[in-house]
Short mmCIF file of C-alpha atoms in Angstrom, two decimals:
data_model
loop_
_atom_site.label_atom_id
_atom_site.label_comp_id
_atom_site.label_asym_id
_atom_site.label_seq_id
_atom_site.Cartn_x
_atom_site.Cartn_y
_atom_site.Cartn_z
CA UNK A 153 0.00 0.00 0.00
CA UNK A 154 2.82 2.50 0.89
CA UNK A 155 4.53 1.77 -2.27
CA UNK A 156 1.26 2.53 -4.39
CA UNK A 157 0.51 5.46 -2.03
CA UNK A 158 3.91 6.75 -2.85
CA UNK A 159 3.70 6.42 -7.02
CA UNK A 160 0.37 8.28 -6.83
CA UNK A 161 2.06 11.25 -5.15
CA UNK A 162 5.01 11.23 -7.27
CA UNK A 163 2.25 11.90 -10.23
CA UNK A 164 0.74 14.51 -8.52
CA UNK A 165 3.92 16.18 -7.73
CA UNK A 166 4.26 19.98 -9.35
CA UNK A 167 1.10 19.75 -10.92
CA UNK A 168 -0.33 23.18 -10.62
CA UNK A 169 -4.18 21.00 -10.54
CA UNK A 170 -3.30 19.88 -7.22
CA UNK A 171 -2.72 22.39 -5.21
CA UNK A 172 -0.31 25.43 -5.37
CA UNK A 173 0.45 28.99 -3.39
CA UNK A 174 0.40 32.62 -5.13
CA UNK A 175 2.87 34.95 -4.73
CA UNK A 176 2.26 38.65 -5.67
CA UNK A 177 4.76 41.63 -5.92
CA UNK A 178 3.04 44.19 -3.86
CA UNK A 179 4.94 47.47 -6.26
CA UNK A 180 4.36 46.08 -9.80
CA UNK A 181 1.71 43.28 -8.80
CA UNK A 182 3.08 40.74 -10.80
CA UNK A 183 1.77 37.51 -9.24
CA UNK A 184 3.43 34.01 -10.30
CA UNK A 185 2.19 30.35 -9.02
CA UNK A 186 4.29 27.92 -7.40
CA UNK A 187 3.00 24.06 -7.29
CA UNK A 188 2.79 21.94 -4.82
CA UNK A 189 5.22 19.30 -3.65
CA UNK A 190 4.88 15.37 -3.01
CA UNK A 191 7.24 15.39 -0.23
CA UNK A 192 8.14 11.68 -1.07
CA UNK A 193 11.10 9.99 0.65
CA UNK A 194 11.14 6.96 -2.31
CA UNK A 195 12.60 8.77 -5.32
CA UNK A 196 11.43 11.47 -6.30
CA UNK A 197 14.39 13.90 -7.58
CA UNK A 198 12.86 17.59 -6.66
CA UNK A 199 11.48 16.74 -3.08
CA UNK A 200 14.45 14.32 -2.72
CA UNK A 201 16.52 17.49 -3.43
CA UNK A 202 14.62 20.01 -1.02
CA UNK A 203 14.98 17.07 1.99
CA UNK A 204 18.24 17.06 1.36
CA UNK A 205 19.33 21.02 1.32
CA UNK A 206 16.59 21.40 4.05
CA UNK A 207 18.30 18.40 6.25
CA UNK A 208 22.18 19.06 5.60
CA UNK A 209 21.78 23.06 6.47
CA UNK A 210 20.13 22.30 9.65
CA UNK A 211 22.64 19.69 10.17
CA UNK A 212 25.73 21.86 9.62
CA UNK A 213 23.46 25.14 11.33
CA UNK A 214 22.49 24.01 14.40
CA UNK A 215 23.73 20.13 15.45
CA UNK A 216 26.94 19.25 14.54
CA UNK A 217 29.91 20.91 16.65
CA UNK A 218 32.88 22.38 14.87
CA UNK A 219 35.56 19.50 15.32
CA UNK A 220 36.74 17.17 12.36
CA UNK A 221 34.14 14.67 10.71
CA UNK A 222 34.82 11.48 8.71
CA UNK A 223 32.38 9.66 6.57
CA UNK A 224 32.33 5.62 7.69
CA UNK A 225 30.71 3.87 4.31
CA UNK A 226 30.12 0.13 5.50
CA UNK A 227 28.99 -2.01 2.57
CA UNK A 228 26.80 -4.89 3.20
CA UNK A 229 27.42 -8.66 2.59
CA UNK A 230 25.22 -9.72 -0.43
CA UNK A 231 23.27 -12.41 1.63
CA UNK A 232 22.25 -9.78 4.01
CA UNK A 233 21.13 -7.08 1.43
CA UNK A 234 17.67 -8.36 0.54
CA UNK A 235 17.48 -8.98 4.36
CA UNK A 236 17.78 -5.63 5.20
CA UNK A 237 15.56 -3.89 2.89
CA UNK A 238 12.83 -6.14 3.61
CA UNK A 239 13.09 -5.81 7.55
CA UNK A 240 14.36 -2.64 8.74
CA UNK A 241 15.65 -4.35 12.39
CA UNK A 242 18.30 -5.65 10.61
CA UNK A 243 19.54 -2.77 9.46
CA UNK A 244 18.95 -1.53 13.37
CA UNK A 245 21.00 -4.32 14.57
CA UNK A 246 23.65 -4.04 12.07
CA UNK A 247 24.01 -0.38 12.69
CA UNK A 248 23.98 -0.65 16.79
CA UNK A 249 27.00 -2.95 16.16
CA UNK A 250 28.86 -0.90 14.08
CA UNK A 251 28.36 2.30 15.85
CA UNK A 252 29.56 0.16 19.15
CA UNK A 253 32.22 -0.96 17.14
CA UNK A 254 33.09 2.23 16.39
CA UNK A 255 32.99 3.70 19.93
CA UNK A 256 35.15 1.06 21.49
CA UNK A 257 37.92 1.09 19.11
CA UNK A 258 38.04 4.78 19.95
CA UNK A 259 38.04 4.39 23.69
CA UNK A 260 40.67 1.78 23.13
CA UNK A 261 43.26 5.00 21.18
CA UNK A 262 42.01 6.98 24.33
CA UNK A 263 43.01 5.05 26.71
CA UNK A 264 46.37 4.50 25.42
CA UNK A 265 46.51 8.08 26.02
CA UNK A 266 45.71 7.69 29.12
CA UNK A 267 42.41 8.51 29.06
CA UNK A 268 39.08 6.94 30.13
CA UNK A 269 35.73 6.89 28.99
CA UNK A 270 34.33 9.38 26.39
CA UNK A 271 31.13 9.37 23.86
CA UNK A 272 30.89 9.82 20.60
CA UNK A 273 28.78 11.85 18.02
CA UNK A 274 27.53 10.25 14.82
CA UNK A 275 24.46 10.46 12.47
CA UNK A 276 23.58 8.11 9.99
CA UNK A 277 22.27 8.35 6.45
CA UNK A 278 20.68 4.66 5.27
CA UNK A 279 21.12 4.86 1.38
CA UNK A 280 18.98 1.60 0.01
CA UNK A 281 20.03 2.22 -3.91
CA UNK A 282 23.28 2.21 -6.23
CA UNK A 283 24.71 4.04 -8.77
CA UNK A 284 22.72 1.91 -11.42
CA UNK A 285 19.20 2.24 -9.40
CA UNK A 286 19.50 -1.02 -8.36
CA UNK A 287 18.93 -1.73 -4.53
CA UNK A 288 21.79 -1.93 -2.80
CA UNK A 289 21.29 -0.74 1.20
CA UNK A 290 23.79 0.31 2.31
CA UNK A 291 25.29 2.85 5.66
CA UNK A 292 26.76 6.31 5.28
CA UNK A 293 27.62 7.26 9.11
CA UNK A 294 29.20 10.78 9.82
CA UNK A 295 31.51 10.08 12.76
CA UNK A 296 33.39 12.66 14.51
CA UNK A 297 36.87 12.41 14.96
CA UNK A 298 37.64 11.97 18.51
CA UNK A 299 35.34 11.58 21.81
CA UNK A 300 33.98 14.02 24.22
CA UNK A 301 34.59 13.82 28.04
CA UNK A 302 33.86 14.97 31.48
CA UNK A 303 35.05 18.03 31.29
CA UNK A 304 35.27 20.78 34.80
CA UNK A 305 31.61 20.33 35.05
CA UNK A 306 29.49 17.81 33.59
CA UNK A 307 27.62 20.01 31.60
CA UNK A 308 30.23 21.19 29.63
CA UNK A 309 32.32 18.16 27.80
CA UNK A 310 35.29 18.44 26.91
CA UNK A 311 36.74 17.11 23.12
CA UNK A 312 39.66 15.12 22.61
CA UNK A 313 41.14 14.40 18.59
CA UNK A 314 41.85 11.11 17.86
CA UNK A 315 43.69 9.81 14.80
CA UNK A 316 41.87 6.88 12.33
CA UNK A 317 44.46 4.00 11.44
CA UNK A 318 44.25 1.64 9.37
CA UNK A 319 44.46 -0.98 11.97
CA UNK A 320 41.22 0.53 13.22
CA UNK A 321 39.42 0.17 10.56
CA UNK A 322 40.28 -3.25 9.81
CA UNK A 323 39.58 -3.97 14.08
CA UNK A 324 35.89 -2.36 13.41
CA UNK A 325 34.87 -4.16 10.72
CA UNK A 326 36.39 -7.40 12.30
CA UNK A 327 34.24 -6.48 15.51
CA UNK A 328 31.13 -5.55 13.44
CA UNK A 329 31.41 -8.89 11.71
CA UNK A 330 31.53 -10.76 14.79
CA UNK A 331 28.75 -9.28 16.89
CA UNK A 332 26.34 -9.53 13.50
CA UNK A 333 26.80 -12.68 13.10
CA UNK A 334 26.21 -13.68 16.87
CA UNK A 335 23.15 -11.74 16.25
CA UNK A 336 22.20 -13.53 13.46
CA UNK A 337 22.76 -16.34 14.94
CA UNK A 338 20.43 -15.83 18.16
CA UNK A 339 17.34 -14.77 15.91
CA UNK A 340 17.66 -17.72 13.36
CA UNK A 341 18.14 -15.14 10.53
CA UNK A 342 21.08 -17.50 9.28
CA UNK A 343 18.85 -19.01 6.90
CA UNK A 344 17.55 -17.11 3.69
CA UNK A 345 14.13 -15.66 4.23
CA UNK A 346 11.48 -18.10 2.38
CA UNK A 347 7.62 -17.54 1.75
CA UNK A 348 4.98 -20.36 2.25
CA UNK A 349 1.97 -20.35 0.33
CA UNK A 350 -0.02 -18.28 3.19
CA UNK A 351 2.37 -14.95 2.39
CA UNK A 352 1.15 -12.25 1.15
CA UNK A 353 0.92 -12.00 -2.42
CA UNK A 354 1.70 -8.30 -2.48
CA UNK A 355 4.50 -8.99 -0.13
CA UNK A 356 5.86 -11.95 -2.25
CA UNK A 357 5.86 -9.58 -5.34
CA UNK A 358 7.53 -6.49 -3.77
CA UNK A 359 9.88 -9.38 -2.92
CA UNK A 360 10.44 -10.52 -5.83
CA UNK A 361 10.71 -6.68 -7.55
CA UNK A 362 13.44 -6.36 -4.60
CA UNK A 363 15.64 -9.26 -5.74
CA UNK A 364 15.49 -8.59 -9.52
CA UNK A 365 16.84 -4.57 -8.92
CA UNK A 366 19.28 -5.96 -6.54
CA UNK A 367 20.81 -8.76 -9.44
CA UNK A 368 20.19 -5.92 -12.21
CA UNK A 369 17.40 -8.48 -13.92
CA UNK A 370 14.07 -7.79 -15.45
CA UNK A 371 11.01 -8.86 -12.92
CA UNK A 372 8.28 -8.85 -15.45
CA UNK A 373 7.15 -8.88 -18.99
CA UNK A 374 8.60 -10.98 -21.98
CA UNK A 375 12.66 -10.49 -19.91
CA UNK A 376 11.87 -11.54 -17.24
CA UNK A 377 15.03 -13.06 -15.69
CA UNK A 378 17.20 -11.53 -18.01
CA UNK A 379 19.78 -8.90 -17.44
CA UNK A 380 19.08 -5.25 -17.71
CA UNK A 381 20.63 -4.14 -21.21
CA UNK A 382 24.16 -2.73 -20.72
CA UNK A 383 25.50 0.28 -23.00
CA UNK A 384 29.44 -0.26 -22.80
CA UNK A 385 32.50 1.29 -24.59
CA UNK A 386 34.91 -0.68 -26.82
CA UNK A 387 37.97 -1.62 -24.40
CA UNK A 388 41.37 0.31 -26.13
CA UNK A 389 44.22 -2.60 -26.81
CA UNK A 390 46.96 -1.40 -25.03
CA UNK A 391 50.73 -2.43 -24.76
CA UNK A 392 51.95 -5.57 -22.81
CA UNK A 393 54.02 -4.12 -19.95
CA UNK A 394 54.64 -4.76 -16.19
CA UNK A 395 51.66 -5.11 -14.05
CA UNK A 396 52.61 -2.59 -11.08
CA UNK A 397 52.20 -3.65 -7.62
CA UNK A 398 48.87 -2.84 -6.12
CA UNK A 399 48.83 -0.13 -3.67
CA UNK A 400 46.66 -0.73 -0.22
CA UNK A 401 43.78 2.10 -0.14
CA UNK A 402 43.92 4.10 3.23
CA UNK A 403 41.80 3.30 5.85
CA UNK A 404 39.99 0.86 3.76
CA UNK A 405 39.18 -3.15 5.38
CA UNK A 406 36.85 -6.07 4.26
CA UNK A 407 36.06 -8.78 6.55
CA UNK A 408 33.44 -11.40 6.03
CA UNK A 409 31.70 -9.66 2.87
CA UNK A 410 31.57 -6.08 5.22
CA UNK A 411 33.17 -3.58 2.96
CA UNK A 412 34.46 -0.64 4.92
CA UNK A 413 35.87 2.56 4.38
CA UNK A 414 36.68 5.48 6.43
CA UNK A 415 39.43 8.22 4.28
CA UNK A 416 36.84 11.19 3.49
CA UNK A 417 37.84 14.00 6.33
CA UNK A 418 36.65 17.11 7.09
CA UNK A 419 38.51 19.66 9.08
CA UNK A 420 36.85 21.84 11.68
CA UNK A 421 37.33 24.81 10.18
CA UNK A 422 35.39 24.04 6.80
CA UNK A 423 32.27 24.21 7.35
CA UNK A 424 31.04 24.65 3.50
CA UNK A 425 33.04 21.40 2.71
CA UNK A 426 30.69 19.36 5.43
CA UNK A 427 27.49 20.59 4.13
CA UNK A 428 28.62 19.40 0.62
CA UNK A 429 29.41 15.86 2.24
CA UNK A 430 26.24 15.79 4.10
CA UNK A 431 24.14 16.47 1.27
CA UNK A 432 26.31 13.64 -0.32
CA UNK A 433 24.78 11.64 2.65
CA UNK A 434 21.56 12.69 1.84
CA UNK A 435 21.17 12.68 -2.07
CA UNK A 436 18.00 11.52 -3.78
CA UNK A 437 18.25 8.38 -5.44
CA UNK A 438 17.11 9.44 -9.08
CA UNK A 439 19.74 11.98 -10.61
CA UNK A 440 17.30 13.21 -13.58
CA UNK A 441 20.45 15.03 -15.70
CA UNK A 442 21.59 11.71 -15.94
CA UNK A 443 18.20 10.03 -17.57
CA UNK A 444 17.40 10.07 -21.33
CA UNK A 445 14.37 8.70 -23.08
CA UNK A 446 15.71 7.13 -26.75
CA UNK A 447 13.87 7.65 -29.82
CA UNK A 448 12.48 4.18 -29.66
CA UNK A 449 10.78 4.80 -26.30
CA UNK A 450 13.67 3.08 -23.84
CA UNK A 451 15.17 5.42 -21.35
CA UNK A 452 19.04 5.07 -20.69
CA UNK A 453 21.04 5.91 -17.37
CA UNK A 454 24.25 7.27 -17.77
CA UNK A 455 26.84 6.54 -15.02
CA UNK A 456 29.57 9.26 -13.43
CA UNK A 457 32.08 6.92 -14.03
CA UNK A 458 32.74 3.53 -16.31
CA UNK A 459 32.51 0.62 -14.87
CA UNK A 460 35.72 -2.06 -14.84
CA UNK A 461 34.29 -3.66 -17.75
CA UNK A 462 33.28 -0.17 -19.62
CA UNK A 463 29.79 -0.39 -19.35
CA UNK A 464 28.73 3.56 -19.08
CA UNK A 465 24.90 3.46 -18.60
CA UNK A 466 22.13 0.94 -18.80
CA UNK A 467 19.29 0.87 -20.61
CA UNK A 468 15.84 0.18 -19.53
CA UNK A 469 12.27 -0.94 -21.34
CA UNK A 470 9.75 1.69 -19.72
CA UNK A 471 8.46 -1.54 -17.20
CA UNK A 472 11.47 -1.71 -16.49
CA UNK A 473 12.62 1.53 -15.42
CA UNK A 474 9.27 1.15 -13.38
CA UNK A 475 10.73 -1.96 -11.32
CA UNK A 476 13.61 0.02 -10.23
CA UNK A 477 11.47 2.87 -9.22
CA UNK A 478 9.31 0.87 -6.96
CA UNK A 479 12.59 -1.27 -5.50
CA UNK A 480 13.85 2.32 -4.17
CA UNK A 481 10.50 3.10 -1.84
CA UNK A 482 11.69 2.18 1.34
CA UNK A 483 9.28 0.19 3.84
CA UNK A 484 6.66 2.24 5.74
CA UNK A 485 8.02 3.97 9.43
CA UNK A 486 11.41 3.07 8.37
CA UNK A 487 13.63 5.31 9.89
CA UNK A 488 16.62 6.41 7.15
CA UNK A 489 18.32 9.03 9.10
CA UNK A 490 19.82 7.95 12.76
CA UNK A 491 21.03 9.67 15.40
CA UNK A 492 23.59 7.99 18.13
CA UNK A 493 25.88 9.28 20.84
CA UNK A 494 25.74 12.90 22.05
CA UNK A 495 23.57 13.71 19.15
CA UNK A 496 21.17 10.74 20.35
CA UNK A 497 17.88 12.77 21.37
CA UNK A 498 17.84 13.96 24.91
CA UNK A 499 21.23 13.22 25.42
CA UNK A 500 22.32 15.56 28.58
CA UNK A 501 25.23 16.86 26.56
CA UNK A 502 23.49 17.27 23.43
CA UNK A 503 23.03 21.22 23.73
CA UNK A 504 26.53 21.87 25.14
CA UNK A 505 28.09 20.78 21.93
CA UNK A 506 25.84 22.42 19.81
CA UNK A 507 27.52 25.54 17.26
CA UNK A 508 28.16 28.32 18.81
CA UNK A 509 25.67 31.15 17.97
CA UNK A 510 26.00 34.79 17.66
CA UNK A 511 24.49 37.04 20.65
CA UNK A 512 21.17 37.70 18.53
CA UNK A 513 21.26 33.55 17.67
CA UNK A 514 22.20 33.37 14.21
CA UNK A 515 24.80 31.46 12.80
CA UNK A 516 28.44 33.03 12.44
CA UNK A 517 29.65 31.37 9.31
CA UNK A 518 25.84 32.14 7.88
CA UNK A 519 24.42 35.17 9.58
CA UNK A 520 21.24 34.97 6.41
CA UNK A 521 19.70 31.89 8.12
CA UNK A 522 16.92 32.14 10.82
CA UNK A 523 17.59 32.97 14.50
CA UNK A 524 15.61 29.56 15.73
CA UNK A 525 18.17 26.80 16.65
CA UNK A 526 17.06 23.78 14.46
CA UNK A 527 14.46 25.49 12.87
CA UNK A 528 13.99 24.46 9.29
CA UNK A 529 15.14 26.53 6.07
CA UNK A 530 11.89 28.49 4.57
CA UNK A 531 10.75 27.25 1.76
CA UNK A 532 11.22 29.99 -0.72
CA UNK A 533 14.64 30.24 0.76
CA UNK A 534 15.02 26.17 0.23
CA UNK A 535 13.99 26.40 -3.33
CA UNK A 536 16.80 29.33 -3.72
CA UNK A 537 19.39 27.00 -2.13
CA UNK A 538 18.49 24.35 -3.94
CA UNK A 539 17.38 25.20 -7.45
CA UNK A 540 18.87 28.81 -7.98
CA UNK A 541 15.43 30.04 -8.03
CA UNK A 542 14.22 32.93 -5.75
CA UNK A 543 10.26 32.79 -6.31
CA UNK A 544 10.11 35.74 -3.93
CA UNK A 545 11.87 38.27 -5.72
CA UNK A 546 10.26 40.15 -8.30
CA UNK A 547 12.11 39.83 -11.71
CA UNK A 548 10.32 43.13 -13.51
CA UNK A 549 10.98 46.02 -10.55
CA UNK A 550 13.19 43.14 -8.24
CA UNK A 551 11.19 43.63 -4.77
CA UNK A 552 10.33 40.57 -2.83
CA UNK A 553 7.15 39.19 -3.17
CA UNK A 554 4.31 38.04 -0.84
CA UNK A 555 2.56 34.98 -0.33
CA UNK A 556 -0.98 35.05 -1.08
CA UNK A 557 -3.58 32.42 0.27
CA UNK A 558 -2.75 28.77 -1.30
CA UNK A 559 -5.00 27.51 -3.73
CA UNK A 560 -6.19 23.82 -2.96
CA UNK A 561 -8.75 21.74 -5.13
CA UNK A 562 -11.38 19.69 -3.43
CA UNK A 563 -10.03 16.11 -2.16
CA UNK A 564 -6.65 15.05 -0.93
CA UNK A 565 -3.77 16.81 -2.45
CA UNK A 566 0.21 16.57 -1.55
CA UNK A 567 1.79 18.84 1.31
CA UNK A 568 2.34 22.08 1.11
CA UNK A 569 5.51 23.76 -0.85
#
């Protein structure tokens, strides 16, 4: 039901017959009409895109301190994939571990500083999709470097830097490993998940969707079973010469089909550079720019990079394209953003490390934004972040608009902008 509730949005999405708000210069009264959004969290590109300037400024605004970040990607096993985007407690249990993996590995550096204790901050983004739109879930956790302790008084912690080896990494995803499959394990989850003839027919089918966009196969129609149509570049001959020895990526481990890597930093100081990488965290699933519809009705999806065996894009039948679509919508009251440590919710030390705010509370580095601490963006000034349109300024005499009453057509229509 979610899944259909969320395609029938996506249609309604920007259609002016559904709903929109008027805005009206009061010198010139030029008036222009904005549409309404679906708000969907599955994959649609435009609200995807407003979620994720809205989410990242707030982020960078008004939650996480000014100390040095560092993006953890942890890669699933394949056998667990499927597992996880059908029940979203695994993907609980696998991130409790890793987080606790995490956060004793850097107790252990503190304590050979002599050192005791200490808590962590981290948020998580849960990406369920690839770079092909094929399912692939997956955990983007923003981990700051080092651990906060008992400072003078309790209310004020005190930060202490800690350096990310290699042999860290390779101890966390070791530890992860271990503690997932104990966990495993204890639920009987060890097995592959199998449907009787009593299951759910819509459940079996979203199933069955699931696996095909994770194994980049058709689900339905004549293909069924076959693999999605590749577009690939002619591999160049080149000369025979000595194969160079393989360099070992930086903080970079796999243990037990857990891919993990932990070498994107961001300094204190650069504030501008962590927004970028949480928006990275947060990015919509569907990159439009990078969809085409052919002249004989296929669409194609271009990648940013070539695969190893140069295949550039793929190219989908219309049904197809459909499949993927409805493999992205994650399960209903599925959290994909997670909070853990200090920035946990009522954490006692969660305000202390907050950004420091100016006397009148606005930001320093952003003195523009609204004086409410974790208040979100307004929309017009969302739409101007994210799109490089300012629907409140006027473009014939250039003063700012105002925002009439909203049109709304009888029956139920999408949020508001």
């Amino acid at each position: 039901m979610h899944v259909r509730a969320e395609l029938d949005r996506y249609l309604a999405c920007g259609i002016l017959a559904h709903g929109f708000v008027r805005v009206r210069c009061p010198e010139c009264r030029d008036d222009i009409v904005v549409a309404y959004s679906c708000k969907g969290r599955g994959f649609c590109p435009s609200c995807g895109g407003r979620q994720m300037a809205d989410r990242a400024a707030r982020w960078v605004d008004s939650l996480l301190p000014a100390v040095a970040w560092r993006q953890w990607v942890l890669t699933l096993p394949w056998r667990l994939r499927l597992r996880a985007a059908w029940r979203p407690t695994v993907v609980t249990a696998v991130l409790d571990r890793f987080v606790g993996a995490v956060r004793a590995e850097l107790r252990r550096e503190l304590r050979g500083r002599g050192g005791r204790g200490g808590e962590l901050a981290a948020v998580t983004a849960v990406q369920r999709f690839g770079s092909a739109l094929n399912l692939n879930v997956h955990l983007h956790v923003l981990v700051a470097d080092g651990l906060w302790v008992d400072g003078p008084h309790s209310v004020h912690p005190k930060f202490v830097p800690l350096r990310v080896t290699d042999a860290i990494v390779e101890r966390v995803v070791a530890r992860t490993w271990r503690s997932v499959e104990r966990w495993l394990l204890s639920e009987g989850l060890v097995e592959p998940d199998r449907f009787d003839e009593h299951a759910d027919p819509e459940d079996t089918t979203q199933l069955a969707l699931w696996q095909a966009s994770a194994d980049l196969t058709a689900a339905t129609g004549d293909r069924a079973g076959l693999p999605i149509r590749r577009e690939r570049l002619p591999r160049p001959r080149r000369p025979r010469r000595e194969t160079p020895k393989r360099t070992r990526r930086p903080r970079h481990a796999r243990f037990g089909g857990f891919d993990l890597h932990a070498a994107r930093r961001v300094g204190k100081s650069d504030r501008a550079a962590l927004e970028r990488l949480c928006r990275y965290l947060l990015r919509p699933a569907l990159a439009v720019h990078r969809l085409t519809r052919l002249e004989d009705g296929r669409y194609r999806y271009g990648f940013k990079a070539p695969w190893s065996d140069g295949t550039v894009a793929l190219i989908f039948e219309p049904m197809e394209l459909v499949e993927r679509l409805v493999a992205l919508v994650p399960p209903a009251r599925a959290n994909l953003v997670r909070y853990h440590g200090i920035l946990a919710p009522n954490h006692r030390w969660r305000r202390a490390i907050s950004p420091p705010r100016r006397h009148d509370g606005r930001c320093w580095h952003r003195p523009e934004l609204p004086a409410a601490a974790g208040a979100r963006v307004p929309w017009a000034e969302l739409l101007r972040r994210t799109f490089l349109v300012d629907v409140l300024r006027c473009e014939r005499c250039g003063a700012r608009r105002e925002v009439l009453w909203p049109a709304v057509p009888p029956g139920p229509i999408a949020w508001g902008i």
